[in-house]
Short mmCIF file of C-alpha atoms and ligand atoms in Angstrom, two decimals:
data_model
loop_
_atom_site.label_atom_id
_atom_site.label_comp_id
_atom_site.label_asym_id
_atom_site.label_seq_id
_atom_site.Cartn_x
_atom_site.Cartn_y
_atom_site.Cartn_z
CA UNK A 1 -11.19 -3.22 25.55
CA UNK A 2 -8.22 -4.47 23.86
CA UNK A 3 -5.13 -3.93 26.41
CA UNK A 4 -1.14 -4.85 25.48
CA UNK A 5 0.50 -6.13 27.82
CA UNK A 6 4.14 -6.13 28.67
CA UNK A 7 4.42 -9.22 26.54
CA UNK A 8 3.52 -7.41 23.25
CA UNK A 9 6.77 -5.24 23.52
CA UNK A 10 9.66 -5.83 21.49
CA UNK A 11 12.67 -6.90 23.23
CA UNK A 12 14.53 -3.35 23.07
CA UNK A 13 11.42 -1.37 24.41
CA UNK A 14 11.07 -4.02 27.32
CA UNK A 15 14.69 -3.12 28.30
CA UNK A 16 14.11 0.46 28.21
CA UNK A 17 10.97 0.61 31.23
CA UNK A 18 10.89 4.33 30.59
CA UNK A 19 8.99 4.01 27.10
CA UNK A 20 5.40 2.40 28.11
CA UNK A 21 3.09 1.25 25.71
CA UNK A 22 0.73 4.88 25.61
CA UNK A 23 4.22 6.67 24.41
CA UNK A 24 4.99 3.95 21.77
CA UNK A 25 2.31 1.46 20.43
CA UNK A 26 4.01 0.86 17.48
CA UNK A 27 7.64 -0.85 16.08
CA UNK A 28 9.17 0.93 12.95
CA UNK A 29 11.84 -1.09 11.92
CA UNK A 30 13.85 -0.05 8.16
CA UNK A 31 10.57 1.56 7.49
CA UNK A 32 8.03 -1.24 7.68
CA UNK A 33 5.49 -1.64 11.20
CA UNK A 34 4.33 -3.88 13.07
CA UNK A 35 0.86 -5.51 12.54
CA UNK A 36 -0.96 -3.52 14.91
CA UNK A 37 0.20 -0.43 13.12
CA UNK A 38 -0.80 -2.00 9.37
CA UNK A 39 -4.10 -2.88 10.60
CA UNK A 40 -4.63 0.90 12.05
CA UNK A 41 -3.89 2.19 9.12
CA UNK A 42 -6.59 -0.23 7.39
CA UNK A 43 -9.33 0.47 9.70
CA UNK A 44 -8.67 4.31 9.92
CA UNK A 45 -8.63 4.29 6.25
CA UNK A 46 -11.88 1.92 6.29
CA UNK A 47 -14.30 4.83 8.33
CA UNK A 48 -11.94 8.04 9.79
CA UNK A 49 -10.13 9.20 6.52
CA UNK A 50 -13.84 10.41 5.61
CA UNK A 51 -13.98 13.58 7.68
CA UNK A 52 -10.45 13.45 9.49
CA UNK A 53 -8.69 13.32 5.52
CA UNK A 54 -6.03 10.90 4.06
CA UNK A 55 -2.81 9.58 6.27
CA UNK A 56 -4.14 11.56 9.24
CA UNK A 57 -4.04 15.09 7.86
CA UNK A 58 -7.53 16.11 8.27
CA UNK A 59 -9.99 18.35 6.22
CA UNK A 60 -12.43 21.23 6.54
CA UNK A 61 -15.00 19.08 8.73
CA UNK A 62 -12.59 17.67 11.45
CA UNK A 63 -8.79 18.27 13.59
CA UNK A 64 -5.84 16.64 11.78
CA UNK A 65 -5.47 13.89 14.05
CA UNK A 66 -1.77 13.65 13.51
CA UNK A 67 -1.46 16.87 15.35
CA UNK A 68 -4.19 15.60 18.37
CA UNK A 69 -2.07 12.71 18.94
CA UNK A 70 0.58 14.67 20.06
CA UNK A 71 -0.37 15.21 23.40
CA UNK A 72 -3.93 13.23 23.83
CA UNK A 73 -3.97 10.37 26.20
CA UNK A 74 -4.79 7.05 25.37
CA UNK A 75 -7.49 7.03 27.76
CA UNK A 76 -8.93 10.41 26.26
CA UNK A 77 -8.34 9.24 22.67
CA UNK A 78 -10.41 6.07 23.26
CA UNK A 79 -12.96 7.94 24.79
CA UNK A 80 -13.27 10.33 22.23
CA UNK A 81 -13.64 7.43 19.95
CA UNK A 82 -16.25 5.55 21.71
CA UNK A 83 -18.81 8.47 22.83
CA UNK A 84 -18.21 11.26 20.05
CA UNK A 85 -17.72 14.61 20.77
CA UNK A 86 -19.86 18.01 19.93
CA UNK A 87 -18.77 21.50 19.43
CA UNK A 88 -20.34 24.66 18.89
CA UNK A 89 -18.95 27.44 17.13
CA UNK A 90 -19.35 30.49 15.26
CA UNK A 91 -19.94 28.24 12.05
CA UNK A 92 -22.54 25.55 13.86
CA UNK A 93 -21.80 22.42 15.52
CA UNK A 94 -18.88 20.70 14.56
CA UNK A 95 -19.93 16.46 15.34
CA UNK A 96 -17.36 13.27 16.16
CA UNK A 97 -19.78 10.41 16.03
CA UNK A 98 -20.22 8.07 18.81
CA UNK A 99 -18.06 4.45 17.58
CA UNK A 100 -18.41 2.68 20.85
CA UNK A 101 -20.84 0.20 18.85
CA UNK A 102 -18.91 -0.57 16.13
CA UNK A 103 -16.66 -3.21 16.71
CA UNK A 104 -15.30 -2.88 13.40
CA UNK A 105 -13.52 0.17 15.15
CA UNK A 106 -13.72 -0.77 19.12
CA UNK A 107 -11.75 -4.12 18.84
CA UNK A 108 -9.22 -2.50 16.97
CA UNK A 109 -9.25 0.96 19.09
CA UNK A 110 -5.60 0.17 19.95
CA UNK A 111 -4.13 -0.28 16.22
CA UNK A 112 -5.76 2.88 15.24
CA UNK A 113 -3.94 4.74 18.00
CA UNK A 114 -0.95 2.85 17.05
CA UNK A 115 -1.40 4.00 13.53
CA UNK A 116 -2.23 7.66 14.64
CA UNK A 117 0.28 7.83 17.15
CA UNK A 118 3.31 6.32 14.91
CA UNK A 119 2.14 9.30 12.53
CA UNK A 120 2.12 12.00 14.84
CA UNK A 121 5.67 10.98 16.16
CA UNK A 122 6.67 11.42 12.52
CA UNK A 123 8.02 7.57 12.75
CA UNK A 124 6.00 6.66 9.20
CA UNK A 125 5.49 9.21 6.64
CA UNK A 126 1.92 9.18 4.68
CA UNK A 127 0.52 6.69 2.81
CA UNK A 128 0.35 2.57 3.49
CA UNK A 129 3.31 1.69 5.45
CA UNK A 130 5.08 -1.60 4.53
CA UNK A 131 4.69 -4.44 7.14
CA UNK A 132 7.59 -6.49 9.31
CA UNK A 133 7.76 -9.71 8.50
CA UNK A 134 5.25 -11.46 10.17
CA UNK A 135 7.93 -13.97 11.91
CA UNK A 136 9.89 -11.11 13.30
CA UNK A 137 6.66 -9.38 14.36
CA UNK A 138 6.26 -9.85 18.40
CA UNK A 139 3.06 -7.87 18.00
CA UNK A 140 1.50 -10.32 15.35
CA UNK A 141 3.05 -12.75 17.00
CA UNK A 142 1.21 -12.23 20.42
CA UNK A 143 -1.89 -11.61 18.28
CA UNK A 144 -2.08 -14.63 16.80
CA UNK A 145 -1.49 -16.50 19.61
CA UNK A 146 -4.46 -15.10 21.15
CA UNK A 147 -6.25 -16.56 18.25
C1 HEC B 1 -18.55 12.11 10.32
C2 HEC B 1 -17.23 12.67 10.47
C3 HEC B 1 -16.24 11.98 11.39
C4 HEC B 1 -15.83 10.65 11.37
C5 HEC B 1 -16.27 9.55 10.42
C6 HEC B 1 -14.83 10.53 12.41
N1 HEC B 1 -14.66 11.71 13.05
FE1 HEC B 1 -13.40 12.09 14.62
N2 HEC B 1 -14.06 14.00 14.72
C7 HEC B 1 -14.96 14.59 13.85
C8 HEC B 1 -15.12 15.98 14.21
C9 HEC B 1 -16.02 16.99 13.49
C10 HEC B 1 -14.32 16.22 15.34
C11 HEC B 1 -14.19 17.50 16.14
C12 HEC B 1 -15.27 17.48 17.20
C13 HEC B 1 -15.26 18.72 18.04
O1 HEC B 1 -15.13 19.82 17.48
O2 HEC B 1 -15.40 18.59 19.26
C14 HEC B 1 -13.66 14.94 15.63
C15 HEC B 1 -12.76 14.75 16.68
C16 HEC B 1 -12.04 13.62 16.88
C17 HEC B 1 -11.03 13.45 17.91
C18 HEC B 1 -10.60 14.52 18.89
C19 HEC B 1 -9.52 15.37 18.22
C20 HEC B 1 -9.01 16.49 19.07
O3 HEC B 1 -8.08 17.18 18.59
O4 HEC B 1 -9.50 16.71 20.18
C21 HEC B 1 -10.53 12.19 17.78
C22 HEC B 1 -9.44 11.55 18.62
C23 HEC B 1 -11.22 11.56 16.67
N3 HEC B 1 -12.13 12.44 16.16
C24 HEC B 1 -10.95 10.28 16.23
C25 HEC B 1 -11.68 9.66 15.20
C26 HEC B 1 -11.42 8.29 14.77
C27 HEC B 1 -10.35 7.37 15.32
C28 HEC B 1 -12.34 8.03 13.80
C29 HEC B 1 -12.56 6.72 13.07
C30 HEC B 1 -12.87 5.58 13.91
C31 HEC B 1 -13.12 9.23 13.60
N4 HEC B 1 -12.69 10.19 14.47
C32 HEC B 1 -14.16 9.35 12.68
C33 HEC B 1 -15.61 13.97 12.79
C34 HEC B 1 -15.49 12.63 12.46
#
């Protein structure tokens, strides 16, 4: 599993050791995110949106996820992600599907609850967020260097 480290945080959320990465995977600057947070809004759009609706909002077959992300761990999110979840209820059973072999979703597990997360904290409103440049971008910038 993809992990940031320490290293991936900008310079003002380094200073401030209260805010860990869980609380605040994403940078919102003037409106416009960092390139983890673009790309989780790509890949949700590419195979959540489907059942869990547009921008996060959800729909009559599954939870908006901007109001899961609210209090859901990182660890529980992932998790969730990876080995699906089924309920039963009054109107049948209600089925997450496993992702844990699709990397097109598990390598990018962490922008998607960047995405999610940024949306739940109200930080970006709906609809495809504008992106940092990419040379003031310490989150594309660690990515690429990983390259
Ligand atoms: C085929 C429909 C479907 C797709 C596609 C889907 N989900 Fe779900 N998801 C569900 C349903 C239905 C539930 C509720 C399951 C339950 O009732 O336990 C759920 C639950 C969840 C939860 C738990 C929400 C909560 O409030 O506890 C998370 C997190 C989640 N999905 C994330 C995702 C992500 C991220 C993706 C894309 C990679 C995704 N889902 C794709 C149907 C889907």
């Amino acid at each position: 599993m993809l992990l940031f480290t320490a290293a991936s945080l900008s310079p003002a959320q380094a200073q401030d050791e209260a805010v860990d990465w869980e609380d605040k995977p994403y940078i919102v600057e003037d409106g416009k995110v960092d390139y983890g947070t673009y790309n989780g809004f790509r890949r949700y759009h590419n195979t959540c949106h489907t059942c869990h609706g547009p921008d996060g909002m959800g729909s009559t077959f599954a939870p908006a996820l901007v109001n899961s992300l609210k209090d859901m761990s990182y660890a529980d999110f992932a998790a969730t992600v990876a080995n699906g979840r089924t309920s039963s209820g009054a109107s049948g059973n209600s089925v997450m599907p496993a992702f844990g072999d699709n990397v097109d979703v598990m390598l990018y597990i962490d922008h998607i609850y960047a995405y999610l997360k940024a949306r739940a904290d109200d930080a970006i409103g709906r609809g495809r967020p504008d992106r940092i440049d990419p040379e003031n971008d310490p989150v594309f910038q660690e990515w690429q260097a990983n390259q």
